[in-house]
Amino acid sequence: MKPSSPVGKPATAPPAPSDPLSAQVTATADDAIRSLEERLEFEILISDMSAAIVNSAAEAVDDTISDILRQVAAPLGIDIFSLLILSPNEDRLCATHVYCRSGFENNVPPRELEFPPELLTQLCTDDIVELNGSPADDESAPQLQQLLIPIQVSGVPSGALGCHISGEPVRWQPYVIRRLKLLGNIIANTLSRTQTAEELAAAKTRFSLAVAGSTDGIWDFNFKTGELFYSDRLIELMGFNDVEIDPVINTFENHIHPDDAFHNREALKRHLKDRVPYDVEYRLRTHSGKYCWFHARGQAIWNEQGRALRMAGSIQDIDTRKQAEAALVNAAKQFVSLKGEELFHSLVRHLAESLDADFAFIGSLHRDSRDSVRTNAVYADGKIIDNFEYDLKDTPCDQVILQQTCVYSSGVQQQFPKDEMLSTMDVEAYVGTTIFDSRGKPQGLVSLLFRSPLAETQTAQSTLKIVAGHISAELERNQATDALRSSEQWIRRILDLGVIGMAITSPEKGWVEVNDRMYEILGYTPEELSKLTWVDISHPDDVDADLAQFQRVLAGEIDGYALEKRYITKKGESIHVSIAVNCARTADGSVEYLTALVQDISDRKRAEQAMHASEQHLRAIIDTTPACVKLHTRDGILLEMNAAGLALIEAKHSDDVRNLCVYDLITKEYHEAYREFINRVWQGKKETFEFEIVALQGTRRFMETQAVLLNMSDRDPVILSITSDITARKEAELERETLIQELESKNTELESFTYTVSHDLKSPLVTIKGFLGLLKRDLAAENLSAVEEDCCEISNAADKMTNLLDGLLELSRVGRVANPSEHVNFGEIVAQALRTSAGGISQKGVQVTVAPEFPNVYGDRLRLLEVMQNLIDNAVQYCSPTDPCIEIGMRDDAKELVCYVRNNGTGIDPKYHDNVFKLFEKLNASNAGSGIGLAIVKRIIDVHGGEIWVESTGTQNGCSFIFSLPWLSQHGIIKS
């Protein structure tokens, strides 16, 4: 499309008039005529295309759309014209149909366009979406080359028509855009209709397959037309073929048994009117004239006015089940007179024989453990066998108890491989149902077992459910009978034993009947007691409380009460009794008589008084014991603590420890161990445990506790523990352990020292002895020059031994002969050591670097000076000969002072780091020195509680000697 001719064919130019004004008017009129003609032609084209797509068959829709895109694109000058459909996720526009003018095949845009949220907003508002430029409907806006025209289905955005134009920019008239929108909407609606038709066809296919594969008969009734659809299976169930039964509702209703027709109509009315589920059972007359039972279900659909439009449902053949139920009901009539074991035996036999089961049994859950079953009756292979008990775990019976009813039509052994009984009896199929008591709780089960697979299980399920109710009633009757018999025996036994006094009294407080034990308790004869009321023999202090409850019974507020009181016996003695009173009322609610159970509790009261006195005595002992005695819960909450315990944890009074937890006192490192200790005690073990506490005022103490579990009669069990302060003992043990370790270290050091000394002192002696022999020979030969050399060697060996002995003497004094310790700045020691070594440093031209400041230390000033002197001399001796330098500094460490002396010499191989501090050790035998200096340094550092070590990566990398000492804070306090 060209700008000069936006729509339609180009106009033929008329002859030019001679009058310029007339020519201009004529040209304007001709342009208007051409514009109208082109618009009319385009309107006709759009109308024809819309009619073509609406009237196209479903299978021809795709071809029609492609033809429309081609025909519309030509007059508009569109090079690429595409139909874009919105993806299901509304994040892309997908091209389903594309027209491409010849020559533009390589310029086709992507089949999918990203669909950002702002693009959806524009489509939702039915705006023209421009991929570049301004809106096409704006006459004054810049011309476009590419745009999207939104299309909708039922007012919902569904995609767009994509237009791509090359060459000169074009401008379309607004009516063109509107008609393209209309065409796009018609196309989108047609595609939606086609898709809906395809989905409907697929749904019909699925429905047909479901109907064909169902064992139930399917029906569908149209209330408007009166038409009734029957599935083939329904016709088969009724014994007809599709030409023998009319598909109308009246014909179907005529087949329902007269006795069931009313019930069915009422169920249908309730469903259509009140929407109650349609679920009925009725009899239908089959083709043979026989009535068979069917189970019918259905569901209607209603319009907005609540009128039913149609209803569909199914019928299921339940004739076999009904026959079995009828047979069971008839059989049950024979069991009415049977009870107990005889009834159970008859039921399992009837179940097995009527349902062709190989085994049948009735079982009751164990009263104490719900994990096992005791059988009440067992039928196996044609006879009744002995009862047995078995565990439910990993059996189908366990599933019955959990799920009410379980059916395994085949392969039950494979599903429960751990159930040995199934394999022993060669069981293939299983059906069982739960027996519930009157409260709805499982009390047992009834089960059938088959050696062959079951083709139909509904009959067995229904039969067992019916039988289960009868069995439940009999089981509860048996249990009630047993309980009553047991209760009667228990009451008779109590009365016979004469343990409790029993009396029946009148509303007037007189005695109606009294047992022998009551006379024995009170000491009165029957004649004497009949002249008294129970008020007359009650203790005066207890009468008011008893009368208050008695009046409430007479007023109808309560039916009974219980209390403890005192009676006055015939001898005038006061006895304690516990009474329980209950009343029997007449029809009008008034009290007819009262029954009282009276127990003499005088012995108990005396025991309680003695126990109370004993508790007071025990409390006095506990309060005066020097050890901590306490009660606490398993979680550690303190309940009680004696005075010694309060003092031990620095509490002023008992309120300070109320609700306090022992873990608040015990140090954290003992929490887990103490918890494990309490767990062992809770299991009944008697344990002893040592731990550390921090008292309320901050004092740290070591404790030893012995604990036992104490079972209380009036509350949960608690922990009783007796705890002692063992801090002094722990300190003594620690001191002893330290001395032992020091002694062991000294012994080890002495052994090493003895070996080293004996070895190294032999060397000069051997030299002396050897040269004495040479001296003797040289003297005999009068070789004076050799004699002089021999004497020189002997003298050197003697000097070496002297140096060794002096060094050993100095080493022995370290730690034994000590100067008083003092607070000293370590920087002063470094400075003094450097002054002492100034000669050697100056001689070798060593450059020394020293840290600007050092902290205070506490120790032997002279010995620490000796350490620095030795390390500096050693560093100077072994530093680099070309550019010698040493460095003295300090490392940051929060716990201790860490100093170092570093040189840039040959260094020490890491494998020799541990040897340099040993006595007489020299890595280079040719070097001067005795090999004692570093040993002395290590001994001094050890005595001061520090450590010393070497850091060096090897040859030519320098070496650092590093040592640590406890240091002082700025206030002069040693940091541990």
Coordinates of C-alpha atoms in Angstrom, one line a residue, residues 100-344:
C100 CA 4.1 -14.2 3.0
R101 CA 4.2 -12.3 -0.2
S102 CA 6.6 -13.6 -2.8
G103 CA 10.2 -12.5 -2.2
F104 CA 9.7 -12.1 1.6
E105 CA 10.1 -15.8 2.6
N106 CA 13.4 -15.1 4.4
N107 CA 11.9 -12.2 6.4
V108 CA 9.2 -14.2 8.2
P109 CA 9.2 -13.1 11.9
P110 CA 9.6 -15.8 14.7
R111 CA 6.7 -18.3 15.1
E112 CA 6.5 -17.2 18.8
L113 CA 6.6 -13.7 20.2
E114 CA 7.4 -13.0 23.9
F115 CA 4.3 -11.6 25.6
P116 CA 5.2 -9.2 28.4
P117 CA 2.5 -8.0 30.9
E118 CA 2.3 -4.5 29.3
L119 CA 1.4 -6.1 25.9
L120 CA -1.4 -8.0 27.6
T121 CA -2.7 -4.7 29.1
Q122 CA -2.8 -3.1 25.6
L123 CA -4.7 -6.1 24.1
C124 CA -7.1 -6.2 27.1
T125 CA -8.0 -2.5 26.4
D126 CA -8.4 -3.4 22.7
D127 CA -5.6 -1.0 21.6
I128 CA -3.5 -1.2 18.5
V129 CA -0.1 -2.6 19.6
E130 CA 2.8 -1.0 17.7
L131 CA 6.1 -2.8 17.7
N132 CA 7.7 0.6 16.6
G133 CA 6.3 4.0 16.0
S134 CA 3.0 5.6 17.3
P135 CA -0.6 4.3 17.3
A136 CA -2.0 3.8 13.8
D137 CA -5.3 5.4 14.6
D138 CA -3.6 8.7 15.3
E139 CA -3.7 10.7 12.0
S140 CA -0.9 13.0 13.1
A141 CA 1.4 10.3 14.4
P142 CA 4.5 9.1 12.6
Q143 CA 3.8 6.3 10.0
L144 CA 4.3 2.7 11.0
Q145 CA 5.9 -0.4 9.5
Q146 CA 4.8 -3.0 11.9
L147 CA 1.7 -3.4 14.2
L148 CA -0.5 -5.9 16.1
I149 CA -4.3 -5.6 15.8
P150 CA -5.9 -7.3 18.9
I151 CA -8.7 -9.9 18.4
Q152 CA -11.1 -11.2 21.1
V153 CA -13.4 -14.2 21.8
S154 CA -16.4 -13.2 23.9
G155 CA -14.7 -10.1 25.0
V156 CA -11.6 -11.9 26.2
P157 CA -8.2 -11.2 24.5
S158 CA -7.2 -14.3 22.4
G159 CA -4.5 -13.0 20.1
A160 CA -3.8 -10.6 17.3
L161 CA -3.4 -10.1 13.6
G162 CA 0.2 -9.3 12.8
C163 CA 1.0 -6.9 9.9
H164 CA 4.5 -6.4 8.6
I165 CA 5.1 -3.8 5.8
S166 CA 8.4 -3.0 4.1
G167 CA 9.4 -0.1 1.9
E168 CA 7.9 3.3 2.4
P169 CA 6.0 3.9 5.6
V170 CA 2.2 3.7 5.2
R171 CA -0.8 5.1 7.0
W172 CA -4.2 3.3 7.2
Q173 CA -7.5 4.8 7.6
P174 CA -9.3 4.1 10.9
Y175 CA -12.1 2.2 9.2
V176 CA -9.5 -0.3 7.9
I177 CA -8.3 -1.0 11.4
R178 CA -11.8 -1.5 12.7
R179 CA -12.7 -3.9 9.9
L180 CA -9.5 -5.9 10.4
K181 CA -10.4 -6.1 14.1
L182 CA -13.8 -7.4 13.2
L183 CA -12.4 -10.0 10.8
G184 CA -9.8 -11.1 13.4
N185 CA -12.6 -11.6 16.0
I186 CA -14.7 -13.6 13.6
I187 CA -11.7 -15.9 12.8
A188 CA -10.8 -16.3 16.5
N189 CA -14.5 -17.2 17.4
T190 CA -14.5 -19.7 14.5
L191 CA -11.3 -21.3 15.8
S192 CA -12.8 -21.5 19.3
R193 CA -16.0 -23.1 18.0
T194 CA -13.9 -25.6 16.0
Q195 CA -11.8 -26.5 19.1
T196 CA -15.0 -26.8 21.2
A197 CA -16.5 -29.2 18.7
E198 CA -13.3 -31.3 18.7
E199 CA -13.3 -31.4 22.5
L200 CA -17.0 -32.4 22.5
A201 CA -16.3 -35.2 20.0
A202 CA -13.4 -36.4 22.2
A203 CA -15.7 -36.3 25.3
K204 CA -18.4 -38.3 23.5
T205 CA -15.8 -40.9 22.5
R206 CA -14.5 -41.2 26.1
F207 CA -18.1 -41.5 27.3
S208 CA -18.9 -44.2 24.8
L209 CA -15.8 -46.2 25.8
A210 CA -16.7 -45.8 29.5
V211 CA -20.2 -47.0 28.8
A212 CA -19.0 -49.9 26.8
G213 CA -16.5 -51.0 29.4
S214 CA -18.8 -50.7 32.4
T215 CA -20.4 -53.7 34.1
D216 CA -23.3 -51.4 35.2
G217 CA -26.2 -50.5 32.9
I218 CA -26.2 -46.7 32.0
W219 CA -29.3 -44.7 31.3
D220 CA -29.9 -41.0 30.3
F221 CA -33.4 -39.3 30.4
N222 CA -34.2 -36.0 28.7
F223 CA -37.1 -34.3 30.6
K224 CA -37.9 -32.0 27.7
T225 CA -38.2 -34.6 25.0
G226 CA -39.1 -37.6 27.1
E227 CA -36.4 -39.6 25.4
L228 CA -34.6 -42.3 27.4
F229 CA -31.2 -43.7 26.4
Y230 CA -30.3 -47.3 27.3
S231 CA -26.7 -48.6 27.2
D232 CA -26.2 -52.1 25.7
R233 CA -25.2 -53.4 29.1
L234 CA -28.5 -52.2 30.6
I235 CA -30.5 -54.0 27.9
E236 CA -28.4 -57.1 28.5
L237 CA -29.0 -57.0 32.2
M238 CA -32.8 -56.9 31.6
G239 CA -32.5 -59.7 29.0
F240 CA -33.8 -57.7 26.1
N241 CA -32.2 -56.6 22.8
D242 CA -32.4 -53.0 21.4
V243 CA -35.6 -53.6 19.4
E244 CA -37.7 -55.4 22.2
I245 CA -37.8 -52.5 24.7
D246 CA -39.0 -49.0 24.0
P247 CA -36.7 -46.1 25.0
V248 CA -39.4 -44.2 26.9
I249 CA -39.7 -43.6 30.7
N250 CA -43.2 -45.2 31.1
T251 CA -42.0 -48.5 29.5
F252 CA -39.1 -48.6 32.0
E253 CA -41.3 -47.8 35.0
N254 CA -43.7 -50.6 34.0
H255 CA -40.9 -53.1 34.6
I256 CA -40.4 -52.0 38.2
H257 CA -42.0 -54.4 40.7
P258 CA -45.3 -52.9 42.0
D259 CA -44.1 -53.1 45.6
D260 CA -41.0 -51.1 44.8
A261 CA -42.5 -48.5 42.3
F262 CA -43.8 -46.1 45.0
H263 CA -40.5 -46.2 46.9
N264 CA -38.6 -45.4 43.6
R265 CA -41.0 -42.5 42.7
E266 CA -40.6 -41.0 46.1
A267 CA -36.8 -41.2 45.9
L268 CA -36.9 -39.6 42.4
K269 CA -39.1 -36.8 43.7
R270 CA -36.8 -36.0 46.7
H271 CA -33.8 -35.9 44.3
L272 CA -35.5 -33.6 41.8
K273 CA -37.1 -31.3 44.4
D274 CA -34.7 -31.4 47.4
R275 CA -31.7 -32.6 45.5
V276 CA -31.3 -35.6 47.9
P277 CA -29.0 -38.2 46.3
Y278 CA -30.9 -40.7 44.2
D279 CA -29.8 -44.1 45.5
V280 CA -32.4 -46.9 45.6
E281 CA -32.8 -50.6 45.3
Y282 CA -35.7 -52.2 43.4
R283 CA -36.7 -55.2 41.4
L284 CA -37.0 -55.1 37.6
R285 CA -39.0 -57.6 35.4
T286 CA -36.6 -59.1 32.9
H287 CA -37.4 -60.5 29.5
S288 CA -38.1 -63.9 31.0
G289 CA -40.7 -62.4 33.3
K290 CA -38.5 -63.0 36.4
Y291 CA -37.9 -60.1 38.8
C292 CA -34.2 -59.4 39.6
W293 CA -32.8 -57.0 42.2
F294 CA -30.9 -53.9 41.0
H295 CA -29.1 -51.0 42.7
A296 CA -29.9 -47.7 41.0
R297 CA -28.0 -44.4 41.3
G298 CA -28.6 -41.1 39.4
Q299 CA -27.8 -37.4 39.1
A300 CA -29.9 -34.7 37.5
I301 CA -28.8 -31.3 36.1
W302 CA -31.0 -28.2 36.6
N303 CA -31.3 -24.8 34.8
E304 CA -31.1 -21.4 36.6
Q305 CA -34.8 -21.6 37.5
G306 CA -34.2 -24.9 39.3
R307 CA -36.0 -27.0 36.7
A308 CA -34.5 -30.4 35.9
L309 CA -33.3 -30.7 32.3
R310 CA -32.0 -34.2 32.2
M311 CA -30.9 -37.0 34.5
A312 CA -28.4 -39.8 34.0
G313 CA -27.5 -42.8 36.1
S314 CA -26.7 -46.5 36.3
I315 CA -28.2 -49.8 37.6
Q316 CA -26.1 -52.6 39.1
D317 CA -27.2 -56.2 39.3
I318 CA -27.4 -57.2 43.0
D319 CA -29.7 -60.1 42.7
T320 CA -27.1 -62.6 43.8
R321 CA -26.4 -60.5 46.9
K322 CA -30.0 -60.2 47.7
Q323 CA -30.6 -63.9 47.4
A324 CA -27.7 -64.5 49.8
E325 CA -29.0 -61.9 52.2
A326 CA -32.4 -63.6 52.1
A327 CA -30.9 -67.0 52.7
L328 CA -28.9 -65.5 55.6
V329 CA -32.0 -64.0 57.1
N330 CA -33.9 -67.3 56.9
A331 CA -30.9 -69.0 58.4
A332 CA -30.7 -66.4 61.2
K333 CA -34.2 -67.4 62.3
Q334 CA -32.8 -70.8 63.1
F335 CA -30.1 -69.2 65.3
V336 CA -32.5 -67.1 67.4
S337 CA -32.6 -69.7 70.2
L338 CA -28.9 -70.3 70.1
K339 CA -26.4 -68.5 72.4
G340 CA -22.7 -68.3 73.1
E341 CA -20.4 -70.9 71.6
E342 CA -23.2 -72.9 70.0
L343 CA -24.3 -69.7 68.1
F344 CA -20.8 -68.9 66.9

